[in-house]
């Protein structure tokens, strides 16, 4: 089982991003996804900065993939998407159908979790266009993934979102700006003040969601550590870990040891509870409400 | 410039007839299962009622389009392909689909069947729309409700595909096809099950703090006696963030773009869609009649289009939450 670090979803200061990936260079990861996937207004790192990070991580032996933005609206979004697709050196993760026709320029591209590829026929289409890895939508149940992979096209890998706050929705509206009664065009990049997004609780005080700019995440942390056997049986080749503000390295280490058989599922799970910013959940994998935690 | 067509909702045969009688150019409908994005109990069509509805529309020179706009999976794939085959067999004028695999199936199996890309396909710009056009010959794309007028105009200038936009009714604040909030809270995924915050997961409870609405146990909102309660859709709830309780995503409002009709026509929008397959036949009749009158007025005298006060009043009375918005077309929050 391969381990991958998904793209950073939060807006961190430049130095924090650089320090984070410097640490990741030594982590037991096969693949690192890089790039800004949420919002064009997050400008702490330029395209060139991401390419420099890519070069460093590649030199450290990681497979580097550059991710495209998940929601494409403006000509500016399209322009950046084209630069990522045409980078010429690294594989590309496509997160929007606007990028699919351009992805042919990036051999072996990755069909990302926001593409809504749910079935073998869509996988076949993406494969014909050159995709060689599929990341199922985060809401996919075991049945969905196993069913799609039963007729898997040749050389198509499957990487499953397996740990982190779930990316649940995208909007044209920026909820971080809205929290401060700011307009999106003058957002003052307030999302940058919240390294794990802005928590939202229901009115009885229960943590429910997280606002991260135009993205809404789950409060609970997805974790498939106790489901490794069924994940393997479904035909999945890799697990994706989503960066969190603290202890990402610890999460990677625990999943690495779990996959290598050096740590039992129960033990790994308890340690992952301690290393995660909120209670864990795995309902989606079981075809249930995503916030549920099933043993 | 071709006339802007009016696309109206029907959750059953009576609503379809009302829509046709009130002046719909197209009526959109779904089958009684999870192949469409309004998979609600006691709603939608079987073969007999759909066939009757198509005949009713065709006799009056109107068209029917079948929404097969959710995402099939390997274990239920044939239910979706059967739906496509039935649309063709029953004589539907087009289908609305979102899933690329299903669009390809329809294009190969029924090359003459007109294909519309559903809003659930979340094609937000011309690169995606043109890709679906080249691959599957889609003739029309229903655009997500997140685009501004300027963005619509840009899309229109770069694609041969007809653009359909939402004009009136319920409003998703999240990009359609990109939202798992309902699935997270209660397991019903709009993409896979065609349902968002379904009624069976909703509970209303009177408490000392007020009337509480819950979705699968999650408190979505709480209302004082003076407040009007709204249906507990996750994105319409009130939540707490750093000491403030507010509508974190959107106030319960509904979309009304009647005043933008001249702009829509100018930038080449081909059709305006009214939301509301879950609404009553009387609602469909009334909203259709107003939009028909407005479109006729626009067509007969494009330069002198003026919003009539009566249209405005009647539409306002039918809006969810009594509040209306231009949605993303004007962006007060942007």
Coordinates of C-alpha atoms in Angstrom, one line a residue:
Chain A
X1 CA 0.0 0.0 0.0
X2 CA 1.4 3.4 -1.0
X3 CA 1.1 6.5 1.1
X4 CA 0.4 9.9 -0.4
X5 CA 0.1 13.3 1.1
X6 CA -2.8 15.2 -0.4
X7 CA -2.6 18.9 -1.3
X8 CA -2.6 21.4 1.5
X9 CA -6.1 22.8 1.8
X10 CA -5.4 25.6 4.3
X11 CA -3.9 29.0 3.8
X12 CA -0.6 29.1 5.8
X13 CA 2.1 31.7 5.8
X14 CA 4.8 31.1 3.2
X15 CA 7.5 30.0 5.7
X16 CA 5.1 27.6 7.5
X17 CA 4.4 25.9 4.1
X18 CA 8.2 25.7 3.3
X19 CA 9.0 24.3 6.8
X20 CA 6.1 21.8 6.5
X21 CA 7.3 20.3 3.2
X22 CA 10.9 20.3 4.4
X23 CA 9.7 18.0 7.1
X24 CA 7.7 15.9 4.7
X25 CA 10.8 15.2 2.6
X26 CA 11.9 12.9 5.3
X27 CA 8.5 11.3 6.0
X28 CA 7.7 7.7 4.7
X29 CA 5.6 9.0 1.8
X30 CA 5.6 7.7 -1.8
X31 CA 3.8 10.7 -3.3
X32 CA 3.3 14.3 -2.4
X33 CA 0.6 16.5 -4.0
X34 CA 1.5 20.2 -4.3
X35 CA -0.3 23.4 -5.2
X36 CA -3.1 25.7 -4.2
X37 CA -6.4 23.9 -4.7
X38 CA -8.9 26.2 -3.0
X39 CA -8.5 29.9 -4.0
X40 CA -6.7 32.0 -6.5
X41 CA -6.5 34.8 -3.9
X42 CA -4.1 32.8 -1.7
X43 CA -0.8 34.1 -3.0
X44 CA 1.7 33.2 -0.3
X45 CA 3.4 30.9 -2.8
X46 CA 3.8 31.5 -6.5
X47 CA 3.7 28.9 -9.2
X48 CA 7.5 29.1 -9.2
X49 CA 7.6 28.5 -5.4
X50 CA 5.6 25.4 -5.8
X51 CA 7.8 24.2 -8.6
X52 CA 10.9 24.8 -6.4
X53 CA 9.3 22.7 -3.7
X54 CA 8.4 20.1 -6.2
X55 CA 12.1 19.9 -7.2
X56 CA 13.2 19.5 -3.6
X57 CA 10.7 16.8 -2.9
X58 CA 11.5 14.9 -6.1
X59 CA 15.2 15.1 -5.1
X60 CA 14.3 13.5 -1.8
X61 CA 12.8 10.6 -3.7
X62 CA 9.1 11.5 -3.6
X63 CA 6.8 11.2 -6.6
X64 CA 5.5 14.8 -7.0
X65 CA 2.1 15.6 -8.4
X66 CA 0.8 19.1 -9.0
X67 CA -2.9 19.6 -8.2
X68 CA -5.3 21.9 -10.0
X69 CA -7.8 24.1 -8.3
X70 CA -11.1 22.4 -7.4
X71 CA -13.5 25.1 -8.5
X72 CA -12.7 27.0 -11.7
X73 CA -14.8 30.1 -12.4
X74 CA -12.7 33.0 -13.7
X75 CA -10.3 33.5 -16.6
X76 CA -7.6 33.8 -13.9
X77 CA -8.5 30.4 -12.5
X78 CA -8.3 28.9 -16.1
X79 CA -5.0 30.6 -16.6
X80 CA -3.4 29.0 -13.5
X81 CA -5.0 25.7 -14.3
X82 CA -3.4 25.7 -17.8
X83 CA 0.0 26.5 -16.2
X84 CA -0.3 23.5 -13.9
X85 CA -1.4 21.2 -16.6
X86 CA 1.4 22.3 -18.9
X87 CA 4.2 22.3 -16.4
X88 CA 6.1 19.6 -18.4
X89 CA 7.9 18.0 -15.5
X90 CA 5.4 16.5 -13.0
X91 CA 2.3 14.5 -13.1
X92 CA -0.9 16.5 -12.6
X93 CA -3.9 15.9 -10.4
X94 CA -7.1 17.1 -12.2
X95 CA -9.8 18.3 -9.9
X96 CA -12.3 19.8 -12.4
X97 CA -13.5 18.8 -15.8
X98 CA -12.3 22.1 -17.2
X99 CA -8.8 20.6 -16.9
X100 CA -9.6 17.2 -18.4
X101 CA -9.0 18.3 -22.1
X102 CA -5.7 19.9 -21.1
X103 CA -4.5 17.0 -19.0
X104 CA -3.3 15.0 -22.0
X105 CA -0.2 17.2 -21.9
X106 CA 0.6 15.7 -18.5
X107 CA 1.3 12.0 -19.0
X108 CA -0.2 9.7 -16.3
X109 CA -2.4 12.3 -14.8
X110 CA -4.4 11.7 -11.7
X111 CA -8.2 12.0 -11.7
X112 CA -8.7 13.8 -8.4
X113 CA -11.4 13.4 -5.8
X114 CA -13.5 16.4 -7.0
X115 CA -14.0 15.0 -10.6
X116 CA -17.1 13.0 -9.7
X117 CA -15.9 9.8 -11.3
X118 CA -18.1 7.2 -9.7
X119 CA -18.3 4.2 -12.1
X120 CA -16.3 2.0 -14.5
X121 CA -17.6 3.8 -17.6
X122 CA -16.3 7.2 -16.4
X123 CA -13.0 5.6 -15.3
X124 CA -12.7 4.1 -18.8
X125 CA -13.2 7.5 -20.4
X126 CA -10.6 9.1 -18.1
X127 CA -8.2 6.3 -18.8
X128 CA -8.6 6.7 -22.5
X129 CA -7.7 10.4 -22.0
X130 CA -4.5 9.3 -20.2
X131 CA -5.4 9.2 -16.5
X132 CA -3.4 6.5 -14.7
X133 CA -4.6 7.1 -11.1
X134 CA -8.1 7.6 -9.6
X135 CA -8.9 9.2 -6.3
X136 CA -12.6 8.4 -5.7
X137 CA -15.0 11.1 -4.4
X138 CA -14.7 11.2 -0.6
X139 CA -18.3 10.2 -0.1
X140 CA -17.7 6.9 -1.9
X141 CA -18.7 3.7 -0.2
X142 CA -16.7 0.5 -0.3
X143 CA -19.3 -0.9 -2.8
X144 CA -18.7 2.1 -5.1
X145 CA -14.9 1.8 -5.1
X146 CA -14.8 -2.0 -5.4
X147 CA -17.4 -2.0 -8.2
X148 CA -15.5 0.6 -10.2
X149 CA -12.2 -1.3 -9.7
X150 CA -13.6 -4.7 -10.6
X151 CA -13.4 -3.6 -14.3
X152 CA -10.3 -1.4 -13.8
X153 CA -8.5 -0.4 -17.0
X154 CA -4.8 -1.4 -17.3
X155 CA -2.3 0.5 -15.2
X156 CA -4.9 2.5 -13.4
X157 CA -4.1 2.9 -9.7
X158 CA -6.6 3.8 -7.0
X159 CA -5.7 6.1 -4.1
X160 CA -8.3 6.6 -1.4
X161 CA -8.8 9.6 0.8
X162 CA -8.0 7.9 4.1
X163 CA -7.2 10.4 6.8
X164 CA -8.1 14.1 7.3
X165 CA -11.0 16.5 7.4
X166 CA -13.4 15.7 4.6
X167 CA -13.7 18.1 1.7
X168 CA -17.5 18.3 1.6
X169 CA -18.5 21.2 -0.6
X170 CA -17.3 24.1 -2.7
X171 CA -19.1 27.4 -3.3
X172 CA -18.6 30.6 -5.3
X173 CA -19.0 32.3 -1.9
X174 CA -16.2 32.7 0.5
X175 CA -17.5 31.7 4.0
X176 CA -14.3 32.8 5.7
X177 CA -14.7 36.3 4.3
X178 CA -18.5 36.2 5.1
X179 CA -17.7 35.4 8.8
X180 CA -16.0 38.9 9.0
X181 CA -18.7 40.6 6.9
X182 CA -16.1 41.1 4.1
X183 CA -16.7 40.8 0.4
X184 CA -14.8 38.1 -1.4
X185 CA -13.0 40.6 -3.6
X186 CA -11.7 42.5 -0.5
X187 CA -11.4 39.4 1.8
X188 CA -8.1 40.6 3.4
X189 CA -7.2 36.9 3.2
X190 CA -8.7 36.4 6.7
X191 CA -8.6 32.6 6.0
X192 CA -4.9 32.9 6.6
X193 CA -5.5 33.5 10.3
X194 CA -7.0 30.0 10.7
X195 CA -4.4 27.2 10.1
X196 CA -7.2 24.6 10.4
X197 CA -10.1 26.6 9.0
X198 CA -12.9 28.3 11.1
X199 CA -14.9 25.8 13.2
X200 CA -18.7 25.8 13.1
X201 CA -20.7 24.3 15.8
X202 CA -24.4 23.5 15.9
X203 CA -26.4 25.6 18.4
X204 CA -26.0 23.0 21.1
X205 CA -22.2 23.4 20.9
X206 CA -21.5 20.2 18.9
X207 CA -18.6 20.7 16.4
X208 CA -20.1 20.1 12.9
X209 CA -18.3 21.7 10.0
X210 CA -15.2 23.8 9.2
X211 CA -15.2 26.9 6.9
X212 CA -12.1 27.0 4.7
X213 CA -12.6 29.9 2.3
X214 CA -14.9 28.6 -0.6
X215 CA -14.6 25.1 0.8
X216 CA -16.6 23.5 3.6
X217 CA -14.9 20.6 5.4
X218 CA -16.2 18.2 8.0
X219 CA -15.4 18.9 11.7
X220 CA -14.7 15.2 12.1
X221 CA -11.6 13.6 10.7
X222 CA -12.0 10.8 8.2
X223 CA -10.0 7.8 9.2
X224 CA -9.9 4.4 7.5
X225 CA -7.3 2.8 9.8
X226 CA -9.7 0.2 11.1
X227 CA -10.9 -0.5 7.6
X228 CA -7.6 -1.4 6.0
X229 CA -8.6 -5.0 5.1
X230 CA -11.7 -3.9 3.2
X231 CA -9.8 -1.1 1.6
X232 CA -7.3 -3.5 0.3
X233 CA -10.0 -6.0 -0.7
X234 CA -11.7 -3.3 -2.8
X235 CA -8.5 -3.0 -4.9
X236 CA -7.1 0.2 -3.5
X237 CA -3.3 0.7 -4.0
X238 CA -2.7 3.9 -2.0
X239 CA -3.9 5.9 1.0
X240 CA -4.2 9.7 0.9
X241 CA -3.5 11.7 4.1
X242 CA -4.7 15.3 4.1
X243 CA -2.3 17.8 5.8
X244 CA -3.5 19.1 9.2
X245 CA -2.1 21.9 11.2
X246 CA -0.3 19.7 13.7
X247 CA 1.0 16.1 13.9
X248 CA 0.7 15.3 10.1
X249 CA 4.1 13.6 10.4
X250 CA 2.8 11.5 13.3
X251 CA -0.3 10.4 11.3
X252 CA 1.9 9.4 8.3
X253 CA 4.2 7.4 10.6
X254 CA 1.2 5.6 12.2
X255 CA -0.4 4.7 8.9
X256 CA 3.0 3.7 7.5
X257 CA 3.5 1.2 10.4
X258 CA -0.1 0.0 10.1
X259 CA 0.2 -0.7 6.4
X260 CA 3.6 -2.5 7.0
X261 CA 2.0 -4.7 9.6
X262 CA 4.2 -3.2 12.4
X263 CA 1.2 -1.9 14.3
X264 CA -2.2 -3.4 14.9
X265 CA -5.4 -1.7 13.7
X266 CA -6.6 -1.1 17.2
X267 CA -3.3 0.4 18.4
X268 CA -3.0 2.5 15.3
X269 CA -6.5 3.8 15.7
X270 CA -6.0 4.9 19.3
X271 CA -2.8 6.7 18.4
X272 CA -4.5 8.3 15.4
X273 CA -7.3 9.6 17.7
X274 CA -4.6 11.3 19.8
X275 CA -2.9 12.7 16.7
X276 CA -6.0 14.1 15.0
X277 CA -7.7 17.5 15.7
X278 CA -11.2 16.1 16.2
X279 CA -13.0 12.8 16.7
X280 CA -12.7 10.3 13.8
X281 CA -15.3 9.1 11.4
X282 CA -15.6 6.5 8.6
X283 CA -19.4 6.5 7.8
X284 CA -18.9 7.2 4.1
X285 CA -16.9 4.0 3.5
X286 CA -19.7 2.0 5.1
X287 CA -22.4 3.7 3.1
X288 CA -23.7 5.6 6.1
X289 CA -23.7 9.3 7.2
X290 CA -20.2 10.6 6.8
X291 CA -20.0 11.8 10.4
X292 CA -20.6 8.4 11.8
X293 CA -17.8 6.3 13.3
X294 CA -18.2 2.5 12.8
X295 CA -16.0 -0.1 14.3
Chain B
X1 CA -31.4 36.7 -31.7
X2 CA -33.5 33.5 -31.0
X3 CA -36.2 33.7 -28.3
X4 CA -35.2 32.7 -24.8
X5 CA -37.0 29.4 -24.0
X6 CA -38.8 28.7 -20.8
X7 CA -38.0 25.3 -19.0
X8 CA -40.5 24.4 -16.3
X9 CA -40.6 21.7 -13.6
X10 CA -43.1 18.9 -13.3
X11 CA -43.1 16.4 -10.4
X12 CA -46.1 14.6 -11.9
X13 CA -48.6 14.6 -14.8
X14 CA -50.9 17.3 -13.4
X15 CA -47.9 19.7 -13.0
X16 CA -46.7 18.9 -16.5
X17 CA -50.1 19.7 -18.0
X18 CA -50.3 23.0 -16.0
X19 CA -46.8 23.9 -17.2
X20 CA -47.7 23.3 -20.8
X21 CA -51.0 25.1 -20.5
X22 CA -49.3 28.1 -18.9
X23 CA -46.7 28.5 -21.6
X24 CA -43.6 26.3 -21.0
X25 CA -41.5 25.6 -24.0
X26 CA -39.9 22.7 -22.2
X27 CA -41.0 20.6 -19.3
X28 CA -38.4 18.7 -17.3
X29 CA -39.3 15.6 -15.4
X30 CA -37.8 12.6 -13.6
X31 CA -38.5 8.9 -13.0
X32 CA -39.6 7.5 -9.7
X33 CA -36.2 6.5 -8.4
X34 CA -32.7 7.7 -7.7
X35 CA -31.8 8.4 -11.3
X36 CA -32.8 12.0 -10.8
X37 CA -31.9 14.8 -8.4
X38 CA -35.4 15.1 -7.0
X39 CA -35.8 11.6 -5.7
X40 CA -38.6 12.4 -3.2
X41 CA -41.4 10.1 -2.0
X42 CA -44.7 10.4 -4.0
X43 CA -43.0 12.5 -6.8
X44 CA -42.1 11.9 -10.4
X45 CA -43.2 9.7 -13.3
X46 CA -43.6 6.1 -14.3
X47 CA -43.6 5.0 -18.0
X48 CA -47.4 5.4 -18.3
X49 CA -47.6 8.9 -16.9
X50 CA -44.4 10.1 -18.7
X51 CA -45.7 8.7 -22.0
X52 CA -49.0 10.5 -21.4
X53 CA -47.1 13.7 -20.5
X54 CA -45.0 13.6 -23.6
X55 CA -48.0 13.1 -25.8
X56 CA -49.8 16.0 -24.1
X57 CA -46.8 18.3 -24.7
X58 CA -46.2 17.1 -28.2
X59 CA -49.8 17.7 -29.2
X60 CA -49.3 21.3 -28.2
X61 CA -45.9 21.8 -29.8
X62 CA -43.9 21.7 -26.6
X63 CA -41.0 19.5 -25.5
X64 CA -40.2 17.2 -22.6
X65 CA -36.8 16.6 -21.2
X66 CA -36.0 13.7 -18.8
X67 CA -33.6 14.4 -16.0
X68 CA -31.3 11.4 -15.4
X69 CA -28.9 13.6 -13.6
X70 CA -27.4 11.7 -10.7
X71 CA -24.3 9.5 -10.7
X72 CA -24.6 5.8 -11.2
X73 CA -22.2 3.2 -9.8
X74 CA -21.2 -0.2 -10.9
X75 CA -23.8 -2.0 -8.8
X76 CA -26.7 0.1 -10.1
X77 CA -25.5 1.2 -13.5
X78 CA -28.2 -0.5 -15.5
X79 CA -31.0 1.5 -13.7
X80 CA -29.5 4.6 -15.3
X81 CA -29.0 3.1 -18.7
X82 CA -32.6 1.7 -18.6
X83 CA -33.7 5.3 -17.8
X84 CA -31.9 6.6 -20.9
X85 CA -33.4 3.8 -23.0
X86 CA -36.9 4.6 -21.7
X87 CA -36.5 8.3 -22.4
X88 CA -35.7 7.4 -26.0
X89 CA -38.5 4.8 -26.3
X90 CA -41.2 7.0 -24.8
X91 CA -40.3 9.8 -27.1
X92 CA -38.7 12.4 -24.8
X93 CA -37.1 15.2 -26.8
X94 CA -33.9 15.2 -24.7
X95 CA -32.3 14.0 -21.5
X96 CA -30.4 15.9 -18.9
X97 CA -27.4 14.0 -17.6
X98 CA -24.4 14.7 -15.4
X99 CA -22.4 11.5 -15.3
X100 CA -19.8 11.5 -18.1
X101 CA -20.0 7.7 -18.5
X102 CA -23.7 7.9 -18.8
X103 CA -23.5 10.7 -21.4
X104 CA -21.2 8.5 -23.4
X105 CA -23.6 5.6 -23.2
X106 CA -26.5 7.8 -24.4
X107 CA -24.4 9.3 -27.2
X108 CA -23.3 5.9 -28.5
X109 CA -26.6 4.0 -28.0
X110 CA -29.0 6.7 -29.1
X111 CA -27.0 9.1 -31.4
X112 CA -30.1 11.1 -32.2
X113 CA -31.2 11.7 -28.6
X114 CA -30.6 15.3 -27.7
X115 CA -28.3 15.6 -24.7
X116 CA -28.3 18.4 -22.1
X117 CA -25.5 18.6 -19.5
X118 CA -27.1 18.8 -16.1
X119 CA -26.2 21.5 -13.6
X120 CA -25.1 18.5 -11.4
X121 CA -22.2 18.1 -13.9
X122 CA -20.7 21.3 -12.5
X123 CA -19.3 22.5 -15.7
X124 CA -18.3 25.9 -14.6
X125 CA -16.5 27.1 -17.8
X126 CA -16.2 26.7 -21.5
X127 CA -13.3 24.2 -21.4
X128 CA -15.5 21.6 -19.7
X129 CA -18.6 22.4 -21.7
X130 CA -16.7 22.2 -25.0
X131 CA -15.1 18.9 -23.9
X132 CA -18.6 17.4 -23.3
X133 CA -19.7 18.9 -26.6
X134 CA -16.8 17.3 -28.6
X135 CA -17.1 14.0 -26.7
X136 CA -20.8 13.5 -26.5
X137 CA -22.4 16.1 -28.7
X138 CA -24.2 17.9 -25.9
X139 CA -26.4 20.6 -27.3
X140 CA -27.2 22.5 -24.1
X141 CA -25.5 23.0 -20.8
X142 CA -27.3 24.0 -17.6
X143 CA -24.9 26.3 -15.8
X144 CA -24.1 26.2 -12.1
X145 CA -25.8 28.9 -10.0
X146 CA -22.4 30.2 -9.0
X147 CA -21.5 32.2 -12.1
X148 CA -21.8 35.9 -12.4
X149 CA -23.2 37.6 -15.5
X150 CA -19.7 38.5 -16.6
X151 CA -18.6 34.9 -16.3
X152 CA -21.7 33.7 -18.2
X153 CA -20.9 36.1 -21.0
X154 CA -17.4 34.8 -21.2
X155 CA -18.7 31.2 -21.4
X156 CA -21.2 32.2 -24.1
X157 CA -18.5 33.8 -26.3
X158 CA -16.4 30.6 -26.2
X159 CA -18.8 27.8 -26.9
X160 CA -21.3 26.6 -29.5
X161 CA -23.3 24.9 -26.8
X162 CA -26.6 26.5 -25.8
X163 CA -26.7 27.9 -22.3
X164 CA -29.5 27.4 -19.9
X165 CA -29.6 29.2 -16.5
X166 CA -31.7 29.0 -13.4
X167 CA -34.3 31.8 -13.2
X168 CA -36.4 31.2 -10.2
X169 CA -36.8 28.9 -7.2
X170 CA -34.7 27.2 -4.6
X171 CA -31.0 28.1 -4.6
X172 CA -28.0 25.9 -3.8
X173 CA -25.3 28.1 -2.3
X174 CA -22.8 25.2 -3.0
X175 CA -21.8 24.3 -6.5
X176 CA -24.2 21.7 -7.7
X177 CA -22.6 18.3 -7.9
X178 CA -19.9 19.4 -5.5
X179 CA -21.7 19.1 -2.2
X180 CA -21.6 16.2 0.3
X181 CA -23.1 18.1 3.2
X182 CA -26.3 16.1 3.3
X183 CA -24.4 12.9 2.9
X184 CA -22.1 13.8 5.8
X185 CA -25.0 14.6 8.1
X186 CA -27.5 12.0 7.2
X187 CA -26.1 9.7 4.5
X188 CA -28.3 10.9 1.6
X189 CA -26.0 12.1 -1.1
X190 CA -27.4 14.4 -3.8
X191 CA -25.0 13.0 -6.3
X192 CA -25.7 9.3 -5.7
X193 CA -29.2 9.2 -4.2
X194 CA -30.7 12.3 -5.7
X195 CA -31.8 13.5 -2.3
X196 CA -30.6 16.4 -0.1
X197 CA -31.6 16.5 3.6
X198 CA -34.6 14.1 3.0
X199 CA -37.8 14.4 5.1
X200 CA -37.3 11.0 6.8
X201 CA -34.1 12.3 8.5
X202 CA -35.8 15.5 9.7
X203 CA -37.2 16.0 13.2
X204 CA -39.0 19.0 14.7
X205 CA -39.0 19.4 18.5
X206 CA -40.5 22.1 20.7
X207 CA -38.1 22.8 23.5
X208 CA -37.8 25.4 26.2
X209 CA -35.2 27.2 24.0
X210 CA -37.6 27.2 21.0
X211 CA -38.6 25.1 18.0
X212 CA -35.6 22.9 17.0
X213 CA -35.0 21.4 13.6
X214 CA -32.7 18.4 13.4
X215 CA -31.3 16.4 10.5
X216 CA -30.3 12.9 11.6
X217 CA -29.9 14.3 15.1
X218 CA -27.7 17.3 14.1
X219 CA -29.3 20.6 15.3
X220 CA -29.6 22.7 12.1
X221 CA -31.5 25.6 13.7
X222 CA -33.6 26.8 16.6
X223 CA -36.5 29.3 16.2
X224 CA -38.2 31.7 18.6
X225 CA -41.9 32.1 18.4
X226 CA -41.5 35.2 16.2
X227 CA -39.3 33.6 13.7
X228 CA -40.4 31.7 10.6
X229 CA -38.9 28.2 10.5
X230 CA -37.2 27.0 7.4
X231 CA -36.6 23.4 6.1
X232 CA -33.4 22.1 7.7
X233 CA -31.1 21.9 4.7
X234 CA -27.5 21.9 6.1
X235 CA -26.4 24.9 4.1
X236 CA -29.4 27.0 5.4
X237 CA -28.8 26.4 9.1
X238 CA -27.6 28.7 11.8
X239 CA -24.4 27.8 13.5
X240 CA -21.9 29.2 16.0
X241 CA -18.6 30.5 15.1
X242 CA -16.3 32.2 17.6
X243 CA -19.2 33.4 19.7
X244 CA -21.5 34.5 16.9
X245 CA -24.6 32.5 15.8
X246 CA -25.7 33.3 12.3
X247 CA -26.5 31.8 8.9
X248 CA -22.9 30.8 8.1
X249 CA -23.5 29.9 4.5
X250 CA -26.7 31.6 3.3
X251 CA -30.0 33.0 4.6
X252 CA -33.0 31.0 3.5
X253 CA -33.7 32.8 0.2
X254 CA -34.9 31.9 -3.2
X255 CA -33.6 32.9 -6.6
X256 CA -35.4 35.4 -8.7
X257 CA -33.7 36.8 -11.8
X258 CA -36.7 38.1 -13.7
X259 CA -35.2 41.6 -13.9
X260 CA -32.1 40.1 -15.6
X261 CA -34.0 38.8 -18.6
X262 CA -32.8 41.5 -21.0
X263 CA -29.2 40.8 -19.9
X264 CA -29.7 37.1 -20.4
X265 CA -31.0 37.7 -23.9
X266 CA -28.2 40.1 -24.8
X267 CA -25.4 37.7 -23.8
X268 CA -27.1 34.8 -25.6
X269 CA -28.7 32.7 -22.9
X270 CA -30.9 30.2 -24.8
X271 CA -33.2 29.1 -22.0
X272 CA -34.3 29.9 -18.5
X273 CA -35.1 27.2 -16.0
X274 CA -37.6 27.3 -13.1
X275 CA -36.7 25.2 -10.1
X276 CA -39.4 23.3 -8.3
X277 CA -40.3 19.7 -9.3
X278 CA -41.3 19.2 -5.7
X279 CA -43.8 22.1 -5.8
X280 CA -47.6 21.8 -6.4
X281 CA -49.2 22.0 -9.9
X282 CA -50.8 25.3 -8.9
X283 CA -47.4 26.7 -8.0
X284 CA -45.9 25.5 -11.4
X285 CA -48.9 27.1 -13.2
X286 CA -48.6 30.4 -11.5
X287 CA -44.8 30.8 -11.9
X288 CA -44.8 29.6 -15.5
X289 CA -47.6 32.1 -16.4
X290 CA -45.6 35.0 -15.0
X291 CA -42.3 34.0 -16.7
X292 CA -44.2 33.4 -20.0
X293 CA -45.7 36.9 -19.8
X294 CA -42.2 38.4 -19.1
X295 CA -40.6 36.4 -22.0
X296 CA -43.3 37.4 -24.4
X297 CA -42.9 41.0 -23.4
X298 CA -39.2 40.8 -23.9
X299 CA -39.6 39.2 -27.3
X300 CA -42.1 41.6 -28.6
X301 CA -40.2 44.7 -27.6
X302 CA -36.7 43.9 -26.5
X303 CA -35.6 47.5 -26.0
X304 CA -38.6 48.4 -23.8
X305 CA -38.7 45.5 -21.4
X306 CA -40.1 46.7 -18.1
X307 CA -40.7 44.6 -15.0
X308 CA -44.4 44.7 -14.1
X309 CA -45.1 45.3 -10.4
X310 CA -47.7 42.5 -10.4
X311 CA -45.1 39.9 -11.6
X312 CA -42.8 41.0 -8.8
X313 CA -45.5 40.8 -6.1
X314 CA -46.8 37.4 -7.2
X315 CA -43.4 35.9 -7.4
X316 CA -42.3 37.3 -4.1
X317 CA -45.4 35.7 -2.5
X318 CA -44.3 32.3 -3.8
X319 CA -40.6 32.5 -2.7
X320 CA -39.2 30.3 0.0
X321 CA -38.5 32.3 3.1
X322 CA -40.2 35.3 1.4
X323 CA -36.7 36.6 0.6
X324 CA -35.4 36.8 -2.9
X325 CA -31.9 37.1 -4.3
X326 CA -30.2 37.5 -7.7
X327 CA -27.9 34.9 -6.5
X328 CA -24.4 34.9 -7.9
X329 CA -25.5 36.9 -10.9
X330 CA -25.1 40.0 -8.8
X331 CA -22.6 39.5 -6.0
X332 CA -23.3 41.7 -3.1
X333 CA -21.0 39.4 -1.1
X334 CA -18.2 39.3 -3.6

